[in-house]
Structures are given as structure tokens and as C-alpha cells.
């Protein structure tokens, strides 16, 4: 299996018991956004 997959692949495999997702969102510190607050929201 590839490390990165398409959204189509993900949609087809969302019910798989062995599927693990990792959110690797990066925010530019210069934008002043609060990553923790956005995650909780």
C-alpha cells in the first residue's frame, strides 16, 4: 500500500478495520492561526 492515497481510494476503504488516518496539517505561523482551537472546533 502507498503511504499517500487519493480521496477516491479513501472513500472506498473508509470501513476497513485496519485503516489508519494521520492528519498532517501544517499552519503557517505568520498567519496567526491557532491550530489547537481549529482542531477542537
PDB file of C-alpha atoms in Angstrom:
ATOM      1  CA  UNK A   1       0.000   0.000   0.000  1.00  0.00           C
ATOM      2  CA  UNK A   2       1.164   3.513  -0.765  1.00  0.00           C
ATOM      3  CA  UNK A   3       1.710   5.999   2.050  1.00  0.00           C
ATOM      4  CA  UNK A   4      -0.385   8.651   0.301  1.00  0.00           C
ATOM      5  CA  UNK A   5      -3.706   7.797  -1.302  1.00  0.00           C
ATOM      6  CA  UNK A   6      -6.339   9.611  -3.326  1.00  0.00           C
ATOM      7  CA  UNK A   7      -9.666  10.725  -1.903  1.00  0.00           C
ATOM      8  CA  UNK A   8     -11.353   8.156  -4.167  1.00  0.00           C
ATOM      9  CA  UNK A   9      -9.274   5.354  -2.618  1.00  0.00           C
ATOM     10  CA  UNK A  10     -10.033   6.664   0.860  1.00  0.00           C
ATOM     11  CA  UNK A  11     -13.774   6.787   0.178  1.00  0.00           C
ATOM     12  CA  UNK A  12     -13.719   3.139  -0.953  1.00  0.00           C
ATOM     13  CA  UNK A  13     -11.795   1.974   2.131  1.00  0.00           C
ATOM     14  CA  UNK A  14     -13.303   4.046   4.964  1.00  0.00           C
ATOM     15  CA  UNK A  15     -14.881   0.981   6.593  1.00  0.00           C
ATOM     16  CA  UNK A  16     -11.658  -1.054   6.663  1.00  0.00           C
ATOM     17  CA  UNK A  17     -10.744  -2.222  10.172  1.00  0.00           C
ATOM     18  CA  UNK A  18      -7.020  -1.759   9.508  1.00  0.00           C
ATOM     19  CA  UNK A  19      -7.276   1.756   8.050  1.00  0.00           C
ATOM     20  CA  UNK A  20      -5.387   4.461   9.958  1.00  0.00           C
ATOM     21  CA  UNK A  21      -5.521   8.152   9.096  1.00  0.00           C
ATOM     22  CA  UNK A  22      -2.968  10.764  10.082  1.00  0.00           C
ATOM     23  CA  UNK A  23      -3.777  14.471   9.958  1.00  0.00           C
ATOM     24  CA  UNK A  24      -0.547  16.182   8.964  1.00  0.00           C
ATOM     25  CA  UNK A  25      -1.977  19.676   8.590  1.00  0.00           C
ATOM     26  CA  UNK A  26       0.633  22.435   8.775  1.00  0.00           C
ATOM     27  CA  UNK A  27      -0.239  26.043   9.509  1.00  0.00           C
ATOM     28  CA  UNK A  28       1.984  28.974   8.598  1.00  0.00           C
ATOM     29  CA  UNK A  29       2.885  30.675  11.918  1.00  0.00           C
ATOM     30  CA  UNK A  30       2.891  34.045  10.152  1.00  0.00           C
ATOM     31  CA  UNK A  31      -0.887  33.745   9.650  1.00  0.00           C
ATOM     32  CA  UNK A  32      -1.503  33.788  13.407  1.00  0.00           C
ATOM     33  CA  UNK A  33      -3.972  30.885  13.337  1.00  0.00           C
ATOM     34  CA  UNK A  34      -4.495  28.747  16.457  1.00  0.00           C
ATOM     35  CA  UNK A  35      -4.066  25.116  15.359  1.00  0.00           C
ATOM     36  CA  UNK A  36      -5.337  23.684  18.660  1.00  0.00           C
ATOM     37  CA  UNK A  37      -8.508  25.816  18.569  1.00  0.00           C
ATOM     38  CA  UNK A  38      -9.166  24.861  14.946  1.00  0.00           C
ATOM     39  CA  UNK A  39      -8.692  21.166  15.772  1.00  0.00           C
ATOM     40  CA  UNK A  40     -11.135  21.333  18.691  1.00  0.00           C
ATOM     41  CA  UNK A  41     -13.705  23.186  16.589  1.00  0.00           C
TER      42      UNK A  41
END
